[in-house]
Amino acid sequence: MYGNICELLGIEYPIIQGAMAWISNPELVSAVSNAGGLGVLATGHLDGEGCRKAIRRLKEMTDRPYAVNIMLLSTFADEIAKVVCEERVPVITTGAGSTITHLKAFQEMGAKVIPVIPSVAIAKRFAKEGVNAVVAEGTESGGHVGKTTTMALVPQVVDAVDIPVIAAGGIADGRGMAAATMLGASAFQLGTRFLVAKECTVHPNYKQRILKAKDIDTTTTGLSTGHPVRVIRNKMARAYEALERENAPAEKLEELGKGALRKAVTDGDMENGSVMSGQIAGLVSKEQTAKEIIEELYKEYTSIMKNAVNLMR
Ligand code: TUI
């Protein structure tokens, strides 16, 4: 179903910034929301009180709608769910799980709930529970990913549910947005492109690594653990893959992965850190403000869509 996401969420452009643990903090989120998109605060690296502090700071930085993402695998997911209700967060996205324990509380509080899903079955289950939209996230995305590509996933989810579908994975410009529209998407979620936004406080080494990335630079580690994660191939990813080939025990993999994202984001360690990135990093070639990114995306998008209509005449 084509739905009007802008009306649903009270935003200007159908552009959503994907949550990135350790990365999408109030600085980036407020910049995206103030520019007319939907900024999404990541909480995968926070506990309940850390999340409350981030939300309060964000509220000081923007009057526009924003979202908070709950990483359902997080040990703090329950605390964070309580905090987002107390803080009356207007939009809640979820990831890395198919059960939202606190869904009723979110709905009663008046929040719009938008889970990120990797498959038709999970989309249908959530739609039945009354969520407002879903983000269909293809395996091209960075971070924790499903197996199906955006190209195959989006139209199948669109046919399966009667709520708006937001496309994610492999989108970094107006062409990607136009392509997703053709597949039936109502809006677009982008992570990697916003990672290099001027307002994004990620370590400069991380930004440079994205800016110089090529199409084939990412790989998925963690397939053996059931939690595959797309990262830029480096010393850390190779070590992880070697352990997986040796069928190393889960604890050993966990030990190697522990703190690895923080190492990349905060310390700028591009060899021993986990440099999460989407496959589209090769297309991301300049640092711009969130406003410049959103306006350029939308300009490209509308121009392509108008040209496509003209071709029909
Ligand atoms: O959540 C994400 N991407 C993420 S979370 C994250 S934080 C992290 N840090 C260290 C290691 C691992 C993760 C980094 N990137 N995207 C949304 C997403 N959700 N992608 C896939 C899914 C998903 C997968 C399975 C949603 C539901 C689902 O249900 C199946 C089940 O078994 O629960």
mmCIF file with all atom_site columns, C-alpha atoms and ligand atoms in Angstrom, residues 21 71 95-98 116-118 122 137 142-146 229 261 276, ligand 1:
data_model
loop_
_atom_site.group_PDB
_atom_site.id
_atom_site.type_symbol
_atom_site.label_atom_id
_atom_site.label_alt_id
_atom_site.label_comp_id
_atom_site.label_asym_id
_atom_site.label_entity_id
_atom_site.label_seq_id
_atom_site.pdbx_PDB_ins_code
_atom_site.Cartn_x
_atom_site.Cartn_y
_atom_site.Cartn_z
_atom_site.occupancy
_atom_site.B_iso_or_equiv
_atom_site.pdbx_formal_charge
_atom_site.auth_seq_id
_atom_site.auth_comp_id
_atom_site.auth_asym_id
_atom_site.auth_atom_id
_atom_site.pdbx_PDB_model_num
ATOM   1  C CA  . ALA A 1 21  ? 24.436 2.331   17.528 1.00 0.00 ? 21  ALA A CA  1
ATOM   2  C CA  . MET A 1 71  ? 17.541 -2.695  19.545 1.00 0.00 ? 71  MET A CA  1
ATOM   3  C CA  . GLY A 1 95  ? 15.329 -3.732  15.152 1.00 0.00 ? 95  GLY A CA  1
ATOM   4  C CA  . ALA A 1 96  ? 16.930 -7.150  15.543 1.00 0.00 ? 96  ALA A CA  1
ATOM   5  C CA  . GLY A 1 97  ? 13.842 -8.891  16.880 1.00 0.00 ? 97  GLY A CA  1
ATOM   6  C CA  . SER A 1 98  ? 10.345 -10.065 16.068 1.00 0.00 ? 98  SER A CA  1
ATOM   7  C CA  . VAL A 1 116 ? 12.510 -2.883  10.953 1.00 0.00 ? 116 VAL A CA  1
ATOM   8  C CA  . ILE A 1 117 ? 11.919 -6.313  9.406  1.00 0.00 ? 117 ILE A CA  1
ATOM   9  C CA  . PRO A 1 118 ? 13.987 -8.667  7.207  1.00 0.00 ? 118 PRO A CA  1
ATOM   10 C CA  . ILE A 1 122 ? 7.814  -11.012 10.329 1.00 0.00 ? 122 ILE A CA  1
ATOM   11 C CA  . GLU A 1 137 ? 15.508 -3.723  5.284  1.00 0.00 ? 137 GLU A CA  1
ATOM   12 C CA  . GLY A 1 142 ? 25.108 -2.055  7.343  1.00 0.00 ? 142 GLY A CA  1
ATOM   13 C CA  . GLY A 1 143 ? 25.090 -3.645  10.773 1.00 0.00 ? 143 GLY A CA  1
ATOM   14 C CA  . HIS A 1 144 ? 22.780 -6.483  11.744 1.00 0.00 ? 144 HIS A CA  1
ATOM   15 C CA  . VAL A 1 145 ? 21.142 -7.753  8.557  1.00 0.00 ? 145 VAL A CA  1
ATOM   16 C CA  . GLY A 1 146 ? 18.715 -10.300 7.147  1.00 0.00 ? 146 GLY A CA  1
ATOM   17 C CA  . VAL A 1 229 ? 26.546 -8.150  10.767 1.00 0.00 ? 229 VAL A CA  1
ATOM   18 C CA  . LEU A 1 261 ? 31.957 -1.033  17.377 1.00 0.00 ? 261 LEU A CA  1
ATOM   19 C CA  . MET A 1 276 ? 29.623 -1.264  10.137 1.00 0.00 ? 276 MET A CA  1
HETATM 20 O O1  . TUI B 2 .   ? 19.024 -3.716  13.938 1.00 0.00 ? 1   TUI B O1  1
HETATM 21 C C1  . TUI B 2 .   ? 19.477 -3.510  12.837 1.00 0.00 ? 1   TUI B C1  1
HETATM 22 N N1  . TUI B 2 .   ? 20.774 -3.253  12.611 1.00 0.00 ? 1   TUI B N1  1
HETATM 23 C C2  . TUI B 2 .   ? 21.739 -3.141  13.586 1.00 0.00 ? 1   TUI B C2  1
HETATM 24 S S1  . TUI B 2 .   ? 21.511 -3.276  15.252 1.00 0.00 ? 1   TUI B S1  1
HETATM 25 C C3  . TUI B 2 .   ? 23.142 -3.033  15.500 1.00 0.00 ? 1   TUI B C3  1
HETATM 26 S S2  . TUI B 2 .   ? 23.828 -3.002  17.077 1.00 0.00 ? 1   TUI B S2  1
HETATM 27 C C4  . TUI B 2 .   ? 24.788 -4.366  17.088 1.00 0.00 ? 1   TUI B C4  1
HETATM 28 N N2  . TUI B 2 .   ? 25.954 -4.236  17.663 1.00 0.00 ? 1   TUI B N2  1
HETATM 29 C C5  . TUI B 2 .   ? 26.777 -5.258  17.732 1.00 0.00 ? 1   TUI B C5  1
HETATM 30 C C6  . TUI B 2 .   ? 26.439 -6.474  17.198 1.00 0.00 ? 1   TUI B C6  1
HETATM 31 C C7  . TUI B 2 .   ? 25.245 -6.627  16.596 1.00 0.00 ? 1   TUI B C7  1
HETATM 32 C C8  . TUI B 2 .   ? 24.406 -5.561  16.516 1.00 0.00 ? 1   TUI B C8  1
HETATM 33 C C9  . TUI B 2 .   ? 23.777 -2.852  14.338 1.00 0.00 ? 1   TUI B C9  1
HETATM 34 N N3  . TUI B 2 .   ? 22.970 -2.904  13.274 1.00 0.00 ? 1   TUI B N3  1
HETATM 35 N N4  . TUI B 2 .   ? 18.682 -3.522  11.733 1.00 0.00 ? 1   TUI B N4  1
HETATM 36 C C10 . TUI B 2 .   ? 17.318 -3.860  11.797 1.00 0.00 ? 1   TUI B C10 1
HETATM 37 C C11 . TUI B 2 .   ? 17.156 -5.301  11.533 1.00 0.00 ? 1   TUI B C11 1
HETATM 38 N N5  . TUI B 2 .   ? 16.344 -6.072  12.175 1.00 0.00 ? 1   TUI B N5  1
HETATM 39 N N6  . TUI B 2 .   ? 17.809 -6.013  10.620 1.00 0.00 ? 1   TUI B N6  1
HETATM 40 C C12 . TUI B 2 .   ? 17.360 -7.287  10.696 1.00 0.00 ? 1   TUI B C12 1
HETATM 41 C C13 . TUI B 2 .   ? 16.431 -7.309  11.698 1.00 0.00 ? 1   TUI B C13 1
HETATM 42 C C14 . TUI B 2 .   ? 15.662 -8.397  12.205 1.00 0.00 ? 1   TUI B C14 1
HETATM 43 C C15 . TUI B 2 .   ? 16.185 -9.674  12.250 1.00 0.00 ? 1   TUI B C15 1
HETATM 44 C C16 . TUI B 2 .   ? 15.435 -10.712 12.774 1.00 0.00 ? 1   TUI B C16 1
HETATM 45 C C17 . TUI B 2 .   ? 14.361 -8.164  12.669 1.00 0.00 ? 1   TUI B C17 1
HETATM 46 C C18 . TUI B 2 .   ? 13.622 -9.192  13.170 1.00 0.00 ? 1   TUI B C18 1
HETATM 47 C C19 . TUI B 2 .   ? 14.161 -10.438 13.225 1.00 0.00 ? 1   TUI B C19 1
HETATM 48 O O2  . TUI B 2 .   ? 13.378 -11.407 13.749 1.00 0.00 ? 1   TUI B O2  1
HETATM 49 C C20 . TUI B 2 .   ? 13.834 -12.715 13.802 1.00 0.00 ? 1   TUI B C20 1
HETATM 50 C C21 . TUI B 2 .   ? 14.038 -13.167 15.193 1.00 0.00 ? 1   TUI B C21 1
HETATM 51 O O3  . TUI B 2 .   ? 14.534 -14.296 15.317 1.00 0.00 ? 1   TUI B O3  1
HETATM 52 O O4  . TUI B 2 .   ? 13.765 -12.433 16.126 1.00 0.00 ? 1   TUI B O4  1
#
